[in-house]
Each structure stands twice: as structure tokens, then as C-alpha cells.
């Protein structure tokens, strides 16, 4: 295969994402401040950081849902601020809230986008929907409405829906938030498995340290629009940088009289 940006030399579907000196402000508040890093093909890359750090803004910029003030983002060398790039690179995003159509069944939710955009013929769509439901253990839910599902199942349906286009780059914004630990572990496992199934690059915004430690190959810790630290989960856990420990090992003030009775400080 030719060594073009669409078909990199190693013949992988998974893409490389380069974030190059990206800055963005909202009303004089610098939300992304000269952010640069590269995500390698096939990597599961986790972005962590406190609320308001700019994580979702960066995710929206990567998928061209947000304009930036400065900098570039490239996917396999192509401009991420052009919609055509996302078509070629099969980019998909799973939003925190899922964004399912409440009036459609699970099966109809999965088939909606490819049908609307006439991506495949009807038989192929049905096959892809059935295959994706099977991969995510959702076969029994095909005819259910989203309101009949648990939070964890709804997340799985949202992920399944994004898989229909066979993504080469899949972004997840807080995939395990609002889930109990068992469902969160299940979604974490799903994200890990999908990378093998689809040969794709995954970017996961999450506060979930279990997720970062178990499937994240590298983690970028963001704070106030900047990358505070970028390394393996283990290196982050070992870090003694106060900005890193403040996020990863927050301490409860044991001198607060309200807590004294319950905490063995
Ligand atoms: N459309 C917008 N208009 C104005 N300000 C915005 C807009 N979107 C985000 N912001 C601000 O930008 C900052 C970063 O927001 P962002 O959603 O990227 O944070 P985040 O790191 O994803 O936080 P969280 O963990 O709470 O989801 C916040 O201070 C937010 O108020
Ligand atoms: Mg966010």
C-alpha cells in the first residue's frame, strides 16, 4: 500500500494524532494554553484533569466541533479542522451523555447514521448492527428503548453506535462517569477490547484512575489549559509533583470537625 497520509507506511487503520501548539480562549479565559502532544497509532491515550481543565474543549477541537484560536491538529498528517479528514479517518466520538435518540430502539439507534448517510446498503447495515450488538453483549436489547436500559447499558449502546462507521479514531468523553464500579470496569474492559477488534486509536477523557491504570498506555494530566504531566500511568502514580499529587491523591482535611468521628486520620 502507498505511503500516503491516508495509508501510513505500517499499513495500519489506527491513526496518529498530532496536537500542535493549540490555544483557545473563551471571553479572555485561556482554556487551552499552547497544548502540544502526539498520540501514536493504536494507543489508548487517557486525558485526566480537574473540572474546567479544558479536556472536553480539546476533544471537541480534535473532532472539529470547536474552533481554536491558534495551533494545528493533524490526523495522519491531515488537517483535523477539515470535515473531509474525519470522513477519511472514520473519526467518532462518544459523548458523556450518550446522545441516544429516545424514540428509537437500540437497533434503530445503531442503524440511524449509516441509513441517513447511505453509507451501506440495507443488508450490510443490518449485518453491521447485529455484529456490533454482539461485540458489546447487547443482543438481548436490540428491541428495547433507551429508557428501558440501565446507565451502563446506555453507555454501551452509545459506544456501539459509534462503532458502526468502523472508526480509526474513537474519542470517549467520561465513559465511566455516573456508573457503579462494576459497570465502570465493564466499560473499561470494552474500550480495551475494541482497540484490538478495530485496530483504532482511542482517546479517553476520564477522572477514573482505575481506567487510566488498567488500559491507558499514556496519560496526559491537564490543569488550567496546560499539560501538567504526560507519561505512563505508573510514572504519574509515582510522581511527587504537587500539582500531580493534588489531583491523583487528593486528601480530605482531617481537621474538619465534621469528619473526625468517621475518619481514622
Ligand atoms: N462554549 C463555551 N463558552 C464559554 N466558556 C466555555 C464554553 N465551553 C467551555 N467553557 C469553559 O472552558 C473551561 C473548560 O471547559 P471544559 O468543558 O473543556 O472542561 P473539562 O476539563 O472538560 O471539565 P469537566 O471535567 O468538568 O468536564 C471551563 O471553564 C468552561 O466554563
Ligand atoms: Mg468535560
PDB file of N, CA, C and O in Angstrom, residues 10 24 50 80 103 127 149 155 169 193 209:
ATOM      1  N   UNK A  10       3.021   1.734   7.801  1.00  0.00           N
ATOM      2  CA  UNK A  10       2.895   0.460   8.508  1.00  0.00           C
ATOM      3  C   UNK A  10       1.555  -0.231   8.237  1.00  0.00           C
ATOM      4  O   UNK A  10       1.232  -1.236   8.844  1.00  0.00           O
ATOM      5  N   UNK A  24      -6.822  28.233  22.979  1.00  0.00           N
ATOM      6  CA  UNK A  24      -8.230  28.627  22.802  1.00  0.00           C
ATOM      7  C   UNK A  24      -8.691  29.419  24.025  1.00  0.00           C
ATOM      8  O   UNK A  24      -8.417  29.022  25.168  1.00  0.00           O
ATOM      9  N   UNK A  50      -8.649  18.141  36.509  1.00  0.00           N
ATOM     10  CA  UNK A  50      -9.809  18.644  37.241  1.00  0.00           C
ATOM     11  C   UNK A  50     -10.867  19.259  36.328  1.00  0.00           C
ATOM     12  O   UNK A  50     -10.588  19.564  35.155  1.00  0.00           O
ATOM     13  N   UNK A  80      -7.158  18.377  10.880  1.00  0.00           N
ATOM     14  CA  UNK A  80      -8.362  17.954  11.613  1.00  0.00           C
ATOM     15  C   UNK A  80      -9.458  19.018  11.574  1.00  0.00           C
ATOM     16  O   UNK A  80     -10.592  18.757  11.976  1.00  0.00           O
ATOM     17  N   UNK A 103     -36.640   8.044  21.130  1.00  0.00           N
ATOM     18  CA  UNK A 103     -37.828   7.467  20.498  1.00  0.00           C
ATOM     19  C   UNK A 103     -37.485   6.307  19.564  1.00  0.00           C
ATOM     20  O   UNK A 103     -38.368   5.747  18.922  1.00  0.00           O
ATOM     21  N   UNK A 127     -26.351  -6.286   8.977  1.00  0.00           N
ATOM     22  CA  UNK A 127     -25.250  -7.163   9.412  1.00  0.00           C
ATOM     23  C   UNK A 127     -24.333  -6.453  10.394  1.00  0.00           C
ATOM     24  O   UNK A 127     -23.931  -7.005  11.404  1.00  0.00           O
ATOM     25  N   UNK A 149     -33.186   0.918  29.599  1.00  0.00           N
ATOM     26  CA  UNK A 149     -31.845   0.387  29.874  1.00  0.00           C
ATOM     27  C   UNK A 149     -31.231   1.034  31.101  1.00  0.00           C
ATOM     28  O   UNK A 149     -31.578   2.157  31.470  1.00  0.00           O
ATOM     29  N   UNK A 155     -24.529   3.434  28.017  1.00  0.00           N
ATOM     30  CA  UNK A 155     -23.161   3.791  27.585  1.00  0.00           C
ATOM     31  C   UNK A 155     -22.683   2.800  26.528  1.00  0.00           C
ATOM     32  O   UNK A 155     -22.033   3.184  25.558  1.00  0.00           O
ATOM     33  N   UNK A 169     -10.285   6.293  14.643  1.00  0.00           N
ATOM     34  CA  UNK A 169     -10.005   7.128  15.816  1.00  0.00           C
ATOM     35  C   UNK A 169     -11.313   7.273  16.585  1.00  0.00           C
ATOM     36  O   UNK A 169     -12.308   7.745  16.036  1.00  0.00           O
ATOM     37  N   UNK A 193     -10.853  -3.906  24.761  1.00  0.00           N
ATOM     38  CA  UNK A 193     -11.072  -4.959  23.761  1.00  0.00           C
ATOM     39  C   UNK A 193     -11.265  -4.385  22.368  1.00  0.00           C
ATOM     40  O   UNK A 193     -10.811  -4.961  21.387  1.00  0.00           O
ATOM     41  N   UNK A 209      -9.311   6.704  37.814  1.00  0.00           N
ATOM     42  CA  UNK A 209      -7.904   6.287  37.915  1.00  0.00           C
ATOM     43  C   UNK A 209      -7.742   4.804  37.615  1.00  0.00           C
ATOM     44  O   UNK A 209      -6.716   4.374  37.127  1.00  0.00           O
TER      45      UNK A 209
END
